PDB file of C-alpha atoms in Angstrom:
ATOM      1  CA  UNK A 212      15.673  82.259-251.870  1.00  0.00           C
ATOM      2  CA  UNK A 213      17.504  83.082-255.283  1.00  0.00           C
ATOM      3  CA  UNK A 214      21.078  83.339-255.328  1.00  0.00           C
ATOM      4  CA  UNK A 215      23.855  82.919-257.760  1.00  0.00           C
ATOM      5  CA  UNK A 216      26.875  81.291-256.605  1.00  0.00           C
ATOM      6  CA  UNK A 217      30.189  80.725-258.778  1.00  0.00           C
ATOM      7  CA  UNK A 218      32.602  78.029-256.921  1.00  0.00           C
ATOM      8  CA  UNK A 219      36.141  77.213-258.486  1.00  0.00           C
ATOM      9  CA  UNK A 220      37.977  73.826-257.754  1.00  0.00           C
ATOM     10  CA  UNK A 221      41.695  72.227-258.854  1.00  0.00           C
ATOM     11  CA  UNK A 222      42.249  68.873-259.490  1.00  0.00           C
ATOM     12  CA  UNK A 223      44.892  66.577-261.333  1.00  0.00           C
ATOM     13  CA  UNK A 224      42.911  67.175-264.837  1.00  0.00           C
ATOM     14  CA  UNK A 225      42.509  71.157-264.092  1.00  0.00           C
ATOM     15  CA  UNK A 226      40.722  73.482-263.307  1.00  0.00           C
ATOM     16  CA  UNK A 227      36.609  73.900-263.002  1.00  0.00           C
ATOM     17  CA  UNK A 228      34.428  76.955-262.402  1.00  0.00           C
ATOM     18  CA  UNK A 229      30.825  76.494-261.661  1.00  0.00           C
ATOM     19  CA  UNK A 230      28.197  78.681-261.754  1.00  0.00           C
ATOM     20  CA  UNK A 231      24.967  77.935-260.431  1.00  0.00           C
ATOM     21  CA  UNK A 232      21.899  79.588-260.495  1.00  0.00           C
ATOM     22  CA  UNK A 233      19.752  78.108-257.002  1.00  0.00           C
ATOM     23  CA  UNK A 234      15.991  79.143-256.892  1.00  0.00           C
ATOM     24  CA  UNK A 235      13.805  78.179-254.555  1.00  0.00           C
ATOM     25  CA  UNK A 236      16.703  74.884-253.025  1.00  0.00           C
ATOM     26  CA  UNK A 237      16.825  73.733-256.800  1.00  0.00           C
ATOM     27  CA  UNK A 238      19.373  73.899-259.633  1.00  0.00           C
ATOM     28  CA  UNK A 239      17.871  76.549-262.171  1.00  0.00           C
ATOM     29  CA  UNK A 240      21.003  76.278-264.590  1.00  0.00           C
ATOM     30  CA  UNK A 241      24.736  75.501-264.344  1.00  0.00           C
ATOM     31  CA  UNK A 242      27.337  76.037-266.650  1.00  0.00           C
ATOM     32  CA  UNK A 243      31.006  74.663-265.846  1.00  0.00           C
ATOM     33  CA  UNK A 244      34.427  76.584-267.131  1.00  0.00           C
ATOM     34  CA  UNK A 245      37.840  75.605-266.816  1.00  0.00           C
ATOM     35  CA  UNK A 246      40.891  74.407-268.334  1.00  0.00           C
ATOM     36  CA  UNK A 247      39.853  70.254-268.209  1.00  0.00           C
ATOM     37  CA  UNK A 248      39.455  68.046-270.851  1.00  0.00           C
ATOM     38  CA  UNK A 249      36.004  66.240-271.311  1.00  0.00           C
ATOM     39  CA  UNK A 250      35.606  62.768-273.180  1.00  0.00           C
ATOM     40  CA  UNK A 251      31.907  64.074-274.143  1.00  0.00           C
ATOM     41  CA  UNK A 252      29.748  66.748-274.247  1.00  0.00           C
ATOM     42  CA  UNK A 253      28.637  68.335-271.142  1.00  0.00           C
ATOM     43  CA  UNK A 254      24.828  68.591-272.151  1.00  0.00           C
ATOM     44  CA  UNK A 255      23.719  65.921-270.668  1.00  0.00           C
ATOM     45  CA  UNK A 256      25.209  66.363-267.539  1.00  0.00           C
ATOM     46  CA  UNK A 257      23.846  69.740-267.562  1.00  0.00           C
ATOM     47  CA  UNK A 258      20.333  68.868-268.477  1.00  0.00           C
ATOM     48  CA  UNK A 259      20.496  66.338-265.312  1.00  0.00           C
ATOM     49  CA  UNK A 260      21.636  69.026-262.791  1.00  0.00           C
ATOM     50  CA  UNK A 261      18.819  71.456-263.811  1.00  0.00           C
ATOM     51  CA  UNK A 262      16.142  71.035-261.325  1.00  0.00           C
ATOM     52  CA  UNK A 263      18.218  69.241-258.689  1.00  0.00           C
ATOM     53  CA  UNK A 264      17.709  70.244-254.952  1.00  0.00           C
ATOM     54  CA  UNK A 265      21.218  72.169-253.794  1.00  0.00           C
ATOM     55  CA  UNK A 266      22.071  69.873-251.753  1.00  0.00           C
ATOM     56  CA  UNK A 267      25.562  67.843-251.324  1.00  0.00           C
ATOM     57  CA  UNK A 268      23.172  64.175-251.515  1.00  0.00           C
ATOM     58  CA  UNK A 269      21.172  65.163-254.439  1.00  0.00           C
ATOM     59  CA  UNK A 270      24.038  66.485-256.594  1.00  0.00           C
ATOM     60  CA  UNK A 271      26.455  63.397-255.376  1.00  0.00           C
ATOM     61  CA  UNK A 272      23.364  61.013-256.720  1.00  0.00           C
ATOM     62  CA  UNK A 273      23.349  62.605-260.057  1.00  0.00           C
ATOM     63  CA  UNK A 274      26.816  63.031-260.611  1.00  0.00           C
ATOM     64  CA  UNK A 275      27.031  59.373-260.171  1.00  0.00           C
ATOM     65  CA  UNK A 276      24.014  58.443-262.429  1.00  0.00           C
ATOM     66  CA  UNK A 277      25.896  60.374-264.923  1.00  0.00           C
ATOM     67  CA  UNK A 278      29.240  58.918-264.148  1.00  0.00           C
ATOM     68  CA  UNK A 279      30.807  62.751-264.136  1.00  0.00           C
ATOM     69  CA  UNK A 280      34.002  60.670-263.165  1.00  0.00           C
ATOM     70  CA  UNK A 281      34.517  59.221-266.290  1.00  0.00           C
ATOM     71  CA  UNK A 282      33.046  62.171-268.573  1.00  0.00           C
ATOM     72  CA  UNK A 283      35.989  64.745-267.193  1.00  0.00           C
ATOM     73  CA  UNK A 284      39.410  63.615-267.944  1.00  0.00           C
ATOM     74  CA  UNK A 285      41.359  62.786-264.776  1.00  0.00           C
ATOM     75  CA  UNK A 286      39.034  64.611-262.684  1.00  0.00           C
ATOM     76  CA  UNK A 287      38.201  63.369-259.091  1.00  0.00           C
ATOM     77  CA  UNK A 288      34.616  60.949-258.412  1.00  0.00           C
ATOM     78  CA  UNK A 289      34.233  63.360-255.876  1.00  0.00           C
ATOM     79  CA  UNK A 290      33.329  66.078-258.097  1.00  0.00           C
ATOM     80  CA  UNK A 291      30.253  66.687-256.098  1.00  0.00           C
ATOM     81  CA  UNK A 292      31.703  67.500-253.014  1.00  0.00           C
ATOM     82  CA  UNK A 293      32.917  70.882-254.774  1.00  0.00           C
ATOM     83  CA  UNK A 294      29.535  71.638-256.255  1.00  0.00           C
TER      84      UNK A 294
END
């Protein structure tokens, strides 16, 4: 099923909004908000979530192929447990 789905986390660096389009179990698109700092662009990051099962696994394994922890500024490894 399609469903949009906006989910908001705080951590030491600040704070993130997400909002995910799922189709059919898969990322469609993402974009993130908030008031963090980020040491690059988010593009790639971005362009690596699109087509990603929704699932806590798949989205843990590319946040860490993208090292997310070290892209956001003071922003928790375990970014993909909020996703």
């Amino acid at each position: 099923p399609k469903f949009n789905l906006i989910k908001t986390s705080y951590f030491n660096g600040g704070k993130m909004e997400f909002n995910l389009d799922i189709q059919e179990g898969k990322i469609k698109n993402i974009l993130i908000y908030g008031d963090y700092f980020c040491r690059e662009e988010s593009d790639k990051l971005y362009a690596l979530l699109k087509g990603c099962r929704y699932e806590h696994q798949s989205v843990a394994k590319v946040l860490d192929m993208a090292e997310a922890s070290k892209l956001f500024f003071n922003i928790s490894k375990y970014l993909g447990g909020y996703l």
